[in-house]
């Protein structure tokens, strides 16, 4: 491993031994033993249960609720409705910042989508609250539901959060297409998908005077805290959120949604702690989803197989009351060196809960279309799909012309192809069979995801006993983030990982930013790294300025921190333990804070992305059309790998999401009613273990001095991006049938 690039640290820490170790999740034993306390496992004394009643129609209004019947039911304490609820301090429809989404918290009788909360029943038991919600027997005035990407007039949505412009271009696309020898003009469709975290959204809300205690899974503690503060008109320091464990988030727990706000309102209404947990079908509406898309790709190539133009338009949907859209066409900004690129989006308003970030938002939907179209063009040019991609390899980011901060994609192609045995692929489709007569297809896709940085802070302490403490309000959605961050913390303070107390997951700790955008390890890690460097610098000050210390006169830059000791660079035999330094100085502890943040100068100069190459084999029954994925190889370059074991797990997970995108997942909306017909894990298909083939992940070495101090690019989302296209392209190669509507179904192959 190379030395860390310590740009800001006055004391030069030598690269420690924790980063790079394949540790297992440090909280794994607690989880396996059932001792990990998730939000809904909390039962404060006097707690009541709240159950949402949700709309059975997608558009219209509620004309009556039988509140009296619900209240008569034994155990029911109160029923919260638009007419009977605590007042919020601000209108929940107001967007106070780009990361606020409009929510439904009983502000009116209007129904904007199916499964919208329309009342909350609060009772002594879950059973009574559930029965009370049934007894409400809502009646409606129903209007026709708007469904699908053709539901009405389209509009150009505003930018999502801090993302790219809705429309983007470089070069003359029409001229490029006109001059092309070969053209592809194809439409690809992707379905609505739902996050389906194993742990549903949940809250245990406990008002305590004018303050509130909240147990709630969240990917963004401080974003949630700020939203609670403004909605309830209370100071930040009156709110305490605990989110120690999440059973998955995938973007759906990134922003405060309506249901946990309803839990807070219910607790306020009855003056007792309240627990509100969503049922599975209630997660298909008020807590976000991935919007469907219809994407048109027009690609031109010259006689040599070189791209002349790439035009990617994505139509998607948003809700009738907010503007989030799936930025699918942005996937075409980065990968292929077309001299002319145009990306554009529009959206149609439908009766749906507002879509939201869902694992690899934009890139997942956009890349399955782009990688399919590239595969189609390779075939049109008579070229091997890998050779075609190499011919159009982007040496600089095509849409901006900026150099990449690092890009080991060529090595990903090489290593992935070698491991897979790609060289033996026959160019023509429907040529390969296995011994039992099944059609065999080999496909590939390129993976890409931006290397983002958000804002985070951390606090580091070295105690009198020589042990360390690292505090950061970081989130672990189950992927092992806390383990990776504790590894960074150990190296940052020069201690063994077991000598550092790692505190995370509550809102009273320094703000770690959002766990999203595949940026959490990089962002929180940078904060930890900088806090550690700062606390070691303070320790070094105490020693190097004290003539009784063997380190006297070495200067901050003249010592390194390792194994709980500061050591002279020029003479490693001269050292002193942290405990000795603090004891002689007569102080109980030293502490310091650090930040992780984007580097605007580096972002101005470089394009920053992780990359990968995924190769998939499928077998298709020629009579039945049944598709099985039989093996996948993914090679990914994502900068520094903090923990190879956890990184592989993330990439396995992403590859499974990718095959799921290609073959399984789809939320099916009834066009007449606007209701989702498979709002459950039985009928919303995701791959089970029997569907998942042997997966092989290669992490390709990549050093990036620009993305952040630790050179981390993030691995949370990239795995899905190349994998979906690889599986789709393998299905074409097996059958010769190009399916452009996902998920690919058996009937389309017959
Ligand atoms: Mo993600 S969609 O950034 O949790």
XYZ file of C-alpha atoms and ligand atoms in Angstrom:
754
model
C 0.000 0.000 0.000
C 1.239 3.500 -0.747
C 1.645 6.262 1.797
C -1.477 8.276 2.487
C -1.543 11.592 0.761
C -1.777 13.881 3.785
C -2.349 17.306 2.409
C -3.605 18.978 5.554
C -1.947 17.139 8.396
C 0.786 18.968 10.285
C 1.889 15.762 11.957
C 2.797 13.172 9.387
C 1.034 9.952 10.128
C 2.477 6.869 8.627
C 0.011 4.691 6.870
C -1.342 2.369 9.494
C -2.415 -1.201 9.310
C -6.199 -0.998 9.583
C -7.104 0.428 6.179
C -6.962 -2.351 3.638
C -7.729 -5.147 6.112
C -10.617 -7.482 5.198
C -12.350 -7.186 8.596
C -15.844 -8.584 8.993
C -18.612 -6.249 10.173
C -17.914 -5.282 13.764
C -21.650 -5.256 14.536
C -22.196 -8.619 12.850
C -22.293 -10.642 16.062
C -24.938 -8.365 17.584
C -27.071 -8.735 14.480
C -26.694 -12.482 14.231
C -27.664 -12.825 17.880
C -30.667 -10.544 17.498
C -29.156 -8.069 19.946
C -28.938 -5.146 17.536
C -31.713 -2.715 18.469
C -33.433 -1.348 15.386
C -35.726 1.675 15.681
C -38.923 -0.343 15.990
C -37.407 -2.501 18.751
C -37.767 0.383 21.202
C -40.661 0.401 23.682
C -40.522 3.430 25.963
C -42.894 3.168 28.962
C -46.443 4.167 28.138
C -45.909 3.757 24.414
C -48.882 3.526 22.069
C -49.080 2.059 18.588
C -50.000 4.120 15.548
C -51.209 2.609 12.283
C -51.708 4.581 9.096
C -54.849 4.248 7.047
C -53.880 4.755 3.419
C -55.850 5.676 0.354
C -57.384 2.963 -1.778
C -57.715 5.337 -4.708
C -54.957 7.149 -6.585
C -56.723 10.452 -7.310
C -59.627 12.303 -5.796
C -60.577 13.077 -2.235
C -61.727 11.393 0.920
C -65.367 12.245 1.579
C -65.872 10.363 4.821
C -64.060 8.387 7.484
C -65.968 6.501 10.175
C -63.912 7.919 13.023
C -66.635 7.059 15.537
C -66.472 3.364 14.642
C -62.706 3.352 14.993
C -62.886 5.157 18.333
C -65.452 2.693 19.682
C -63.050 -0.171 19.125
C -61.535 -1.316 22.463
C -58.010 -0.011 22.912
C -58.226 2.785 20.361
C -57.081 6.028 21.986
C -57.445 8.570 19.211
C -57.754 8.974 15.467
C -55.696 11.642 13.725
C -57.303 13.115 10.608
C -56.983 16.337 8.597
C -59.584 17.819 10.992
C -57.951 16.584 14.186
C -54.203 16.886 14.324
C -51.484 19.054 15.863
C -50.588 22.115 13.842
C -47.212 22.167 12.155
C -45.035 25.257 12.340
C -44.678 25.472 8.559
C -46.624 24.277 5.564
C -45.214 20.847 4.632
C -45.681 21.737 0.957
C -43.019 24.439 1.148
C -39.613 23.452 -0.156
C -37.234 25.089 2.280
C -34.181 23.652 0.513
C -33.435 21.449 -2.508
C -33.290 18.344 -0.328
C -36.772 18.802 1.085
C -39.531 16.814 -0.529
C -43.160 17.659 -0.246
C -44.980 15.253 2.001
C -48.481 14.165 2.882
C -49.163 14.665 6.550
C -52.945 14.956 6.557
C -52.927 18.556 5.359
C -56.149 18.017 3.405
C -58.675 15.448 2.175
C -57.118 15.464 -1.255
C -55.724 12.182 -2.552
C -52.751 12.418 -4.901
C -51.697 8.761 -5.111
C -52.641 5.285 -3.959
C -51.330 4.362 -0.497
C -51.204 8.008 0.554
C -51.753 8.315 4.325
C -55.296 9.565 5.020
C -55.560 9.002 8.796
C -53.615 7.577 11.722
C -55.200 5.400 14.403
C -53.478 5.386 17.787
C -54.162 2.535 20.199
C -52.899 0.585 23.178
C -51.972 -2.359 20.962
C -50.870 -2.851 17.374
C -53.906 -5.071 16.837
C -56.368 -2.443 18.049
C -54.741 0.254 15.934
C -54.802 -2.027 12.885
C -58.465 -2.886 13.409
C -59.287 0.763 14.043
C -57.729 1.701 10.714
C -59.920 -0.882 8.963
C -63.046 0.446 10.698
C -62.474 3.912 9.220
C -63.976 2.494 5.999
C -63.083 5.545 3.897
C -65.405 6.750 1.160
C -64.036 8.677 -1.756
C -64.890 10.950 -4.611
C -62.708 9.435 -7.285
C -61.134 11.124 -10.302
C -59.415 9.353 -13.191
C -55.895 8.325 -12.273
C -52.976 9.568 -14.337
C -50.716 6.583 -15.032
C -47.626 6.046 -17.156
C -45.209 8.154 -19.184
C -47.949 9.174 -21.658
C -50.407 10.352 -19.009
C -50.279 13.997 -20.033
C -48.228 16.930 -21.197
C -44.551 16.766 -20.363
C -42.503 19.408 -18.614
C -38.782 19.942 -18.142
C -38.169 19.395 -14.465
C -35.766 21.492 -12.408
C -32.410 20.041 -11.419
C -32.484 17.286 -8.813
C -30.756 18.439 -5.641
C -27.323 19.567 -6.741
C -27.192 17.402 -9.863
C -26.433 18.120 -13.511
C -28.526 20.440 -15.660
C -31.643 18.764 -17.037
C -30.284 19.289 -20.555
C -26.658 19.114 -21.544
C -24.751 18.972 -24.788
C -21.383 19.231 -26.464
C -20.766 19.294 -30.216
C -23.278 19.076 -33.059
C -25.337 15.929 -32.570
C -27.461 16.258 -35.697
C -24.405 16.743 -37.908
C -22.731 13.782 -36.230
C -25.743 11.577 -36.866
C -26.070 12.786 -40.460
C -22.454 11.924 -41.205
C -22.655 8.448 -39.667
C -22.346 5.203 -41.631
C -24.372 3.313 -39.067
C -27.206 4.581 -36.927
C -29.083 3.155 -34.006
C -32.371 4.795 -33.085
C -34.075 2.801 -30.369
C -36.431 3.205 -27.444
C -35.821 1.484 -24.120
C -38.290 1.285 -21.276
C -37.644 0.717 -17.597
C -40.349 0.097 -14.996
C -41.124 1.692 -11.646
C -39.103 0.007 -8.919
C -39.361 0.204 -5.141
C -36.501 0.207 -2.642
C -37.955 -2.619 -0.548
C -35.503 -2.372 2.323
C -36.003 -5.349 4.636
C -36.588 -2.950 7.534
C -39.665 -0.836 6.844
C -39.722 2.847 7.631
C -40.437 3.207 11.327
C -40.374 5.718 14.128
C -40.676 5.668 17.883
C -41.408 9.259 18.873
C -41.264 10.427 22.472
C -42.022 14.058 23.271
C -40.383 15.159 26.449
C -41.521 18.661 27.434
C -40.722 20.810 24.413
C -38.072 18.375 23.177
C -38.356 15.071 21.398
C -36.559 11.724 21.426
C -36.712 9.886 18.119
C -35.735 6.355 17.194
C -35.845 6.151 13.422
C -33.769 4.622 10.648
C -32.259 7.377 8.549
C -29.507 7.849 5.996
C -29.285 11.508 6.959
C -29.445 12.273 10.687
C -28.895 16.008 10.422
C -31.124 16.461 7.368
C -33.890 14.703 9.297
C -33.203 16.717 12.421
C -33.356 19.989 10.526
C -36.649 18.956 8.914
C -38.180 18.013 12.287
C -36.985 21.324 13.713
C -38.647 23.393 11.003
C -41.866 21.362 10.841
C -42.402 21.485 14.609
C -40.818 24.871 15.217
C -38.329 23.674 17.818
C -34.623 24.273 18.277
C -32.119 21.737 16.984
C -30.823 21.012 20.470
C -34.294 19.906 21.566
C -34.229 16.997 19.123
C -32.342 13.761 19.608
C -32.435 11.126 16.880
C -30.986 7.646 17.340
C -30.354 5.545 14.254
C -27.857 2.921 15.281
C -28.879 0.231 12.805
C -30.661 0.301 9.473
C -32.083 -2.706 7.710
C -31.338 -1.189 4.330
C -32.078 2.246 2.942
C -31.075 2.379 -0.748
C -32.025 6.055 -0.861
C -35.527 5.694 0.589
C -34.381 6.760 4.058
C -32.290 9.669 2.860
C -34.839 12.430 3.258
C -37.516 12.822 5.884
C -40.733 11.413 4.470
C -44.313 11.905 5.611
C -44.882 8.752 7.710
C -42.276 9.454 10.422
C -43.636 13.007 10.649
C -47.078 11.471 11.211
C -45.553 9.414 14.043
C -44.265 12.607 15.651
C -47.629 14.312 15.212
C -49.456 11.327 16.692
C -47.221 11.312 19.758
C -47.812 15.007 20.207
C -51.558 14.588 19.817
C -51.910 11.953 22.535
C -49.093 13.136 24.821
C -47.544 9.674 24.983
C -44.714 7.938 23.126
C -45.901 6.452 19.848
C -44.521 3.818 17.515
C -45.429 3.896 13.848
C -44.158 1.184 11.501
C -45.111 0.948 7.843
C -46.564 -2.254 6.539
C -44.886 -3.559 3.411
C -47.586 -2.319 1.017
C -47.499 1.115 2.666
C -43.928 1.486 1.455
C -45.263 1.604 -2.116
C -46.178 5.269 -2.140
C -45.185 7.729 0.561
C -41.479 6.875 0.889
C -40.156 7.174 -2.660
C -39.397 4.857 -5.533
C -37.508 4.722 -8.806
C -39.572 6.317 -11.552
C -40.239 4.510 -14.818
C -38.464 5.783 -17.917
C -38.814 5.691 -21.643
C -35.474 6.500 -23.203
C -34.652 7.199 -26.817
C -31.058 6.674 -27.878
C -29.782 7.795 -31.233
C -26.211 6.820 -31.942
C -24.066 7.268 -35.026
C -20.824 5.511 -35.903
C -18.442 5.838 -38.832
C -17.113 3.029 -41.003
C -14.333 2.299 -38.518
C -16.731 1.830 -35.614
C -16.022 5.226 -34.111
C -18.937 7.098 -32.561
C -19.943 10.270 -34.363
C -22.815 11.297 -32.075
C -24.805 10.187 -29.061
C -28.241 11.572 -28.286
C -29.958 10.338 -25.140
C -33.394 11.550 -24.179
C -35.162 10.266 -21.094
C -38.856 10.694 -20.432
C -39.854 9.922 -16.888
C -42.621 10.695 -14.427
C -42.927 12.785 -11.329
C -45.764 13.215 -8.885
C -48.539 15.757 -9.369
C -47.127 17.857 -6.521
C -43.321 17.639 -6.641
C -40.540 17.634 -9.217
C -38.110 14.827 -8.565
C -37.125 13.072 -11.786
C -34.859 10.143 -12.605
C -31.805 11.668 -14.349
C -31.328 8.673 -16.635
C -29.711 10.350 -19.640
C -26.784 11.596 -17.548
C -25.344 8.092 -17.922
C -24.270 9.147 -21.426
C -22.028 11.981 -20.227
C -19.052 9.983 -19.208
C -18.347 6.686 -20.862
C -17.898 6.923 -24.630
C -15.838 9.352 -26.644
C -18.495 10.634 -29.002
C -17.535 14.023 -30.455
C -21.129 15.156 -30.078
C -23.336 14.309 -27.105
C -26.736 15.573 -26.103
C -28.678 14.513 -23.041
C -32.132 15.729 -22.155
C -35.001 14.895 -19.838
C -38.645 15.598 -19.527
C -41.294 14.288 -17.186
C -45.014 13.753 -16.982
C -47.060 14.252 -13.845
C -48.859 11.137 -12.689
C -50.755 10.018 -9.605
C -47.837 8.493 -7.802
C -45.935 9.186 -4.640
C -42.995 11.390 -5.514
C -40.116 9.347 -6.954
C -36.805 9.546 -5.149
C -33.183 8.557 -5.285
C -32.965 4.794 -5.520
C -29.678 2.974 -5.684
C -27.639 4.478 -8.570
C -30.379 6.992 -9.414
C -30.075 7.923 -13.090
C -27.073 5.737 -13.780
C -28.927 2.459 -13.194
C -31.832 3.287 -15.505
C -29.713 5.185 -18.004
C -26.910 2.686 -18.255
C -29.089 -0.316 -19.066
C -30.382 1.675 -22.053
C -26.978 3.056 -23.042
C -25.181 -0.271 -22.672
C -27.881 -2.012 -24.703
C -27.630 0.622 -27.443
C -23.832 0.409 -27.489
C -24.150 -3.358 -27.805
C -26.571 -2.893 -30.694
C -24.144 -0.531 -32.402
C -21.209 -2.901 -31.924
C -23.257 -5.588 -33.689
C -24.276 -3.164 -36.420
C -20.588 -2.419 -36.981
C -19.733 -6.128 -36.948
C -17.476 -5.640 -33.943
C -16.936 -7.470 -30.697
C -18.657 -5.456 -27.929
C -15.446 -5.106 -25.936
C -13.401 -4.097 -28.973
C -16.097 -1.543 -29.814
C -15.948 -0.074 -26.324
C -12.166 0.092 -26.426
C -12.305 1.828 -29.786
C -14.522 4.475 -28.225
C -12.711 4.636 -24.897
C -12.982 8.117 -23.381
C -9.551 9.472 -22.506
C -11.196 12.626 -21.185
C -14.757 13.057 -19.971
C -16.698 13.506 -23.208
C -19.348 15.956 -22.016
C -16.900 18.343 -20.312
C -13.555 17.616 -21.958
C -11.973 17.407 -18.513
C -9.300 14.829 -17.727
C -10.289 12.111 -15.281
C -8.838 12.322 -11.781
C -8.053 8.640 -12.373
C -9.546 5.999 -14.630
C -8.478 2.380 -14.555
C -11.327 1.220 -16.797
C -8.953 -0.313 -19.341
C -7.554 -2.532 -16.604
C -11.134 -3.422 -15.586
C -11.908 -4.495 -19.167
C -8.660 -6.490 -19.386
C -8.889 -8.230 -16.051
C -12.622 -8.876 -16.226
C -12.448 -10.242 -19.774
C -9.510 -12.483 -18.901
C -11.232 -13.913 -15.831
C -14.466 -14.470 -17.771
C -12.819 -15.974 -20.833
C -14.411 -13.380 -23.118
C -11.966 -14.063 -25.957
C -13.823 -17.317 -26.721
C -17.095 -15.491 -27.414
C -18.598 -16.026 -30.864
C -19.604 -12.782 -32.536
C -22.929 -14.004 -33.917
C -25.864 -14.426 -31.547
C -27.617 -17.746 -30.995
C -24.484 -19.733 -31.844
C -23.460 -21.063 -28.445
C -25.132 -23.999 -26.661
C -24.292 -26.032 -23.625
C -24.300 -29.832 -23.470
C -27.981 -29.949 -22.601
C -28.952 -27.828 -25.602
C -29.602 -24.573 -23.734
C -28.721 -21.394 -25.618
C -25.697 -19.680 -24.083
C -25.126 -15.941 -24.300
C -22.271 -13.752 -23.193
C -22.810 -10.054 -22.650
C -20.942 -7.187 -21.124
C -21.586 -3.740 -19.774
C -19.514 -0.832 -18.574
C -20.099 0.403 -15.047
C -19.742 3.990 -13.953
C -20.750 6.125 -11.035
C -19.594 9.595 -10.014
C -17.125 9.889 -7.140
C -18.961 12.418 -4.987
C -18.083 14.169 -1.752
C -20.531 15.768 0.652
C -19.838 17.597 3.927
C -18.970 15.915 7.210
C -17.407 16.652 10.547
C -15.783 14.430 13.120
C -14.311 14.813 16.596
C -11.261 12.876 17.756
C -10.034 12.452 21.315
C -6.906 10.875 22.751
C -7.492 10.006 26.404
C -5.078 9.893 29.324
C -5.015 6.076 29.147
C -3.731 6.304 25.594
C -6.959 5.126 24.004
C -8.799 7.065 21.328
C -12.374 8.126 20.707
C -13.783 9.022 17.302
C -17.206 10.657 17.178
C -19.177 11.078 13.986
C -22.914 10.896 13.295
C -22.298 8.351 10.530
C -24.852 5.852 9.241
C -24.535 2.144 8.636
C -27.293 0.771 6.426
C -26.021 -2.750 6.933
C -23.155 -2.585 4.479
C -20.474 -2.255 7.133
C -19.808 1.484 6.874
C -19.025 1.734 10.568
C -16.411 -0.988 10.277
C -14.724 0.745 7.349
C -14.914 4.107 9.124
C -13.490 2.633 12.338
C -10.581 1.307 10.264
C -9.961 4.816 8.951
C -10.285 6.152 12.513
C -7.708 3.684 13.834
C -5.145 4.749 11.272
C -6.011 8.416 11.703
C -5.073 8.340 15.383
C -2.302 5.757 15.095
C -3.982 3.124 17.245
C -5.098 -0.442 16.918
C -8.791 -0.508 15.950
C -9.712 -2.044 19.305
C -8.141 0.913 21.134
C -10.456 3.416 19.418
C -13.973 3.845 20.700
C -16.036 4.561 17.586
C -19.258 6.457 18.264
C -21.783 6.942 15.463
C -25.464 6.851 14.582
C -26.970 9.579 16.772
C -27.766 13.202 16.067
C -25.790 14.603 19.020
C -22.547 13.593 17.292
C -20.829 15.733 14.642
C -22.773 15.865 11.361
C -21.589 13.157 8.983
C -23.733 14.320 6.082
C -25.975 11.991 4.140
C -25.171 8.323 3.587
C -25.928 8.381 -0.097
C -24.447 8.952 -3.495
C -21.871 6.259 -2.692
C -20.016 9.038 -0.891
C -20.353 8.223 2.782
C -17.111 6.354 3.361
C -15.217 8.980 1.381
C -16.884 11.958 3.077
C -17.103 10.697 6.652
C -13.712 9.037 6.184
C -12.136 12.330 5.169
C -13.595 14.010 8.264
C -12.286 11.232 10.484
C -8.913 11.357 8.830
C -8.667 15.105 9.305
C -9.868 14.994 12.939
C -7.310 12.294 13.662
C -4.502 14.274 12.075
C -5.520 17.327 14.096
C -5.627 15.525 17.421
C -2.251 13.916 16.764
C -0.884 17.355 15.931
C -2.010 18.593 19.352
C -0.363 15.641 21.007
C 2.791 16.280 19.024
C 2.746 19.917 20.165
C 2.729 18.785 23.773
C 5.703 16.485 23.233
C 7.917 18.271 20.763
C 7.822 21.541 22.711
C 8.707 19.895 26.025
C 12.381 19.412 26.655
C 11.683 16.454 28.929
C 10.337 14.536 25.948
C 12.570 12.382 23.737
C 10.674 14.042 20.891
C 11.730 17.554 21.910
C 12.628 19.665 18.914
C 11.448 17.162 16.329
C 8.643 19.483 15.214
C 5.188 18.329 14.195
C 6.370 17.158 10.835
C 9.173 15.234 12.463
C 7.024 12.646 14.211
C 4.789 9.836 13.122
C 1.932 8.240 15.065
C 1.829 4.463 15.295
C 0.660 1.884 17.809
C -0.228 4.521 20.384
C 3.170 6.194 20.229
C 4.652 9.249 18.627
C 7.922 8.279 16.984
C 10.733 10.466 15.686
C 11.033 10.264 11.954
C 14.795 10.698 12.018
C 15.371 8.152 14.772
C 12.635 5.563 15.289
C 14.269 4.371 18.511
C 13.132 7.594 20.160
C 9.430 7.564 20.909
C 6.875 8.206 23.572
C 3.428 6.754 24.247
C 0.307 8.910 24.107
C -0.319 8.112 27.787
C 3.164 9.281 28.773
C 2.788 12.541 26.850
C -0.587 13.343 28.423
C 0.512 12.336 31.925
C 3.555 14.584 31.852
C 1.540 17.470 30.420
C -1.021 16.951 33.157
C -4.035 16.974 30.838
C -6.853 14.444 30.854
C -7.249 14.353 27.097
C -6.659 16.188 23.873
C -9.420 16.653 21.315
C -9.749 18.079 17.835
C -12.278 18.347 15.063
C -11.941 17.665 11.382
C -13.968 18.116 8.225
C -14.544 16.241 5.016
C -15.717 18.297 2.069
C -15.566 18.466 -1.695
C -12.516 20.133 -3.165
C -13.928 22.706 -5.626
C -10.551 23.331 -7.299
C -10.056 19.631 -8.015
C -13.652 19.294 -9.203
C -13.140 22.196 -11.564
C -10.078 20.544 -13.034
C -11.040 16.874 -13.116
C -13.929 14.567 -13.872
C -14.262 12.112 -11.000
C -15.851 8.738 -11.502
C -15.485 5.129 -10.480
C -15.577 2.598 -13.315
C -16.013 -1.075 -13.920
C -16.642 -3.783 -16.471
C -19.169 -6.551 -15.971
C -19.386 -9.780 -17.939
C -22.396 -12.073 -17.720
C -23.337 -15.497 -18.995
C -26.963 -16.536 -19.385
C -28.547 -19.760 -20.483
C -31.921 -19.654 -22.181
C -34.199 -22.582 -22.792
C -34.969 -22.376 -26.531
C -38.439 -23.873 -26.084
C -39.562 -22.210 -22.863
C -37.650 -18.959 -23.012
C -36.609 -19.418 -19.398
C -33.534 -17.318 -18.612
C -30.956 -18.260 -16.003
C -27.912 -16.149 -15.255
C -25.160 -18.716 -14.821
C -22.131 -16.599 -13.936
C -21.004 -13.007 -13.694
C -17.594 -11.382 -13.407
C -17.246 -7.747 -12.389
C -13.984 -5.812 -12.337
C -14.216 -2.440 -10.625
C -11.800 0.429 -10.083
C -12.992 2.663 -7.279
C -9.881 4.222 -5.835
C -8.650 3.092 -2.443
C -10.289 -0.040 -1.116
C -10.693 0.520 2.624
C -11.910 -3.008 3.352
C -11.729 -5.539 0.518
C -14.173 -7.913 2.199
C -16.908 -5.294 2.634
C -16.226 -3.774 -0.771
C -16.731 -7.136 -2.432
C -20.000 -7.541 -0.562
C -21.159 -4.146 -1.831
C -20.222 -5.075 -5.383
C -21.908 -8.482 -5.131
C -25.024 -6.666 -3.947
C -24.824 -4.206 -6.824
C -24.388 -6.980 -9.385
C -27.462 -8.729 -8.002
C -29.432 -5.470 -8.257
C -28.227 -5.295 -11.859
C -29.472 -8.755 -12.802
C -32.638 -7.937 -10.908
C -33.089 -4.814 -13.033
C -32.606 -6.782 -16.236
C -34.764 -9.775 -15.389
C -36.920 -9.403 -12.277
C -38.007 -6.093 -10.793
C -41.153 -4.272 -11.772
C -43.917 -2.565 -9.876
C -47.060 -3.057 -11.918
C -49.635 -0.285 -11.842
C -53.269 -0.970 -12.655
C -53.948 1.530 -15.419
C -57.607 1.889 -14.455
C -57.154 2.514 -10.740
C -53.581 3.765 -10.471
C -52.943 1.212 -7.715
C -49.837 -0.901 -7.555
C -50.909 -4.489 -7.971
C -47.819 -6.219 -6.557
C -47.033 -4.135 -3.479
C -45.526 -7.043 -1.586
C -42.352 -9.101 -1.598
C -44.186 -12.167 -2.877
C -45.133 -10.623 -6.209
C -42.589 -7.833 -6.596
C -39.849 -10.047 -7.928
C -36.303 -9.794 -6.712
C -33.652 -12.457 -7.153
C -33.571 -15.082 -4.431
C -30.470 -17.126 -3.703
C -31.502 -19.727 -6.252
C -31.530 -17.045 -8.964
C -28.071 -15.702 -8.155
C -25.195 -17.403 -9.932
C -21.597 -17.570 -8.778
C -20.354 -13.985 -8.752
C -16.742 -13.042 -9.151
C -15.516 -9.593 -8.176
C -12.121 -8.172 -9.031
C -11.070 -4.907 -7.422
C -8.668 -3.224 -9.790
C -5.888 -1.159 -8.264
C -6.398 2.545 -8.713
C -4.745 5.500 -6.988
C -6.522 8.799 -7.094
C -4.733 11.799 -5.595
C -7.568 14.215 -6.362
C -10.918 12.854 -5.176
C -10.237 13.258 -1.457
C -7.424 12.870 1.060
C -7.888 9.108 1.216
C -8.386 8.474 -2.505
C -11.750 6.738 -1.922
C -14.324 6.748 -4.744
C -17.126 4.691 -3.170
C -18.662 1.371 -4.180
C -22.261 1.509 -2.973
C -23.980 1.948 -6.293
C -21.621 1.277 -9.181
C -22.187 -2.492 -9.148
C -25.704 -2.189 -10.514
C -24.746 0.020 -13.460
C -22.757 -2.301 -15.689
C -24.474 -5.460 -14.555
C -27.965 -4.685 -15.793
C -26.725 -4.088 -19.335
C -24.383 -7.074 -19.249
C -27.266 -9.437 -18.459
C -29.543 -7.837 -21.075
C -26.816 -8.086 -23.712
C -26.165 -11.723 -22.794
C -29.850 -12.479 -23.362
C -29.585 -10.979 -26.854
C -26.396 -12.932 -27.551
C -28.065 -16.170 -26.449
C -31.260 -15.682 -28.445
C -30.746 -13.075 -31.134
C -33.808 -11.276 -29.749
C -33.232 -7.703 -28.636
C -35.629 -6.860 -25.842
C -35.770 -3.154 -25.070
C -38.365 -3.218 -22.343
C -37.180 -4.212 -18.899
C -37.418 -6.505 -17.087
C -36.970 -8.968 -19.942
C -39.792 -11.510 -19.907
C -39.993 -15.039 -21.131
C -42.801 -14.264 -23.579
C -40.681 -11.734 -25.431
C -38.174 -14.448 -26.321
C -40.660 -16.871 -27.819
Mo -28.463 6.161 -2.390
S -29.852 6.208 -3.834
O -27.532 7.465 -2.637
O -28.945 5.611 -0.911
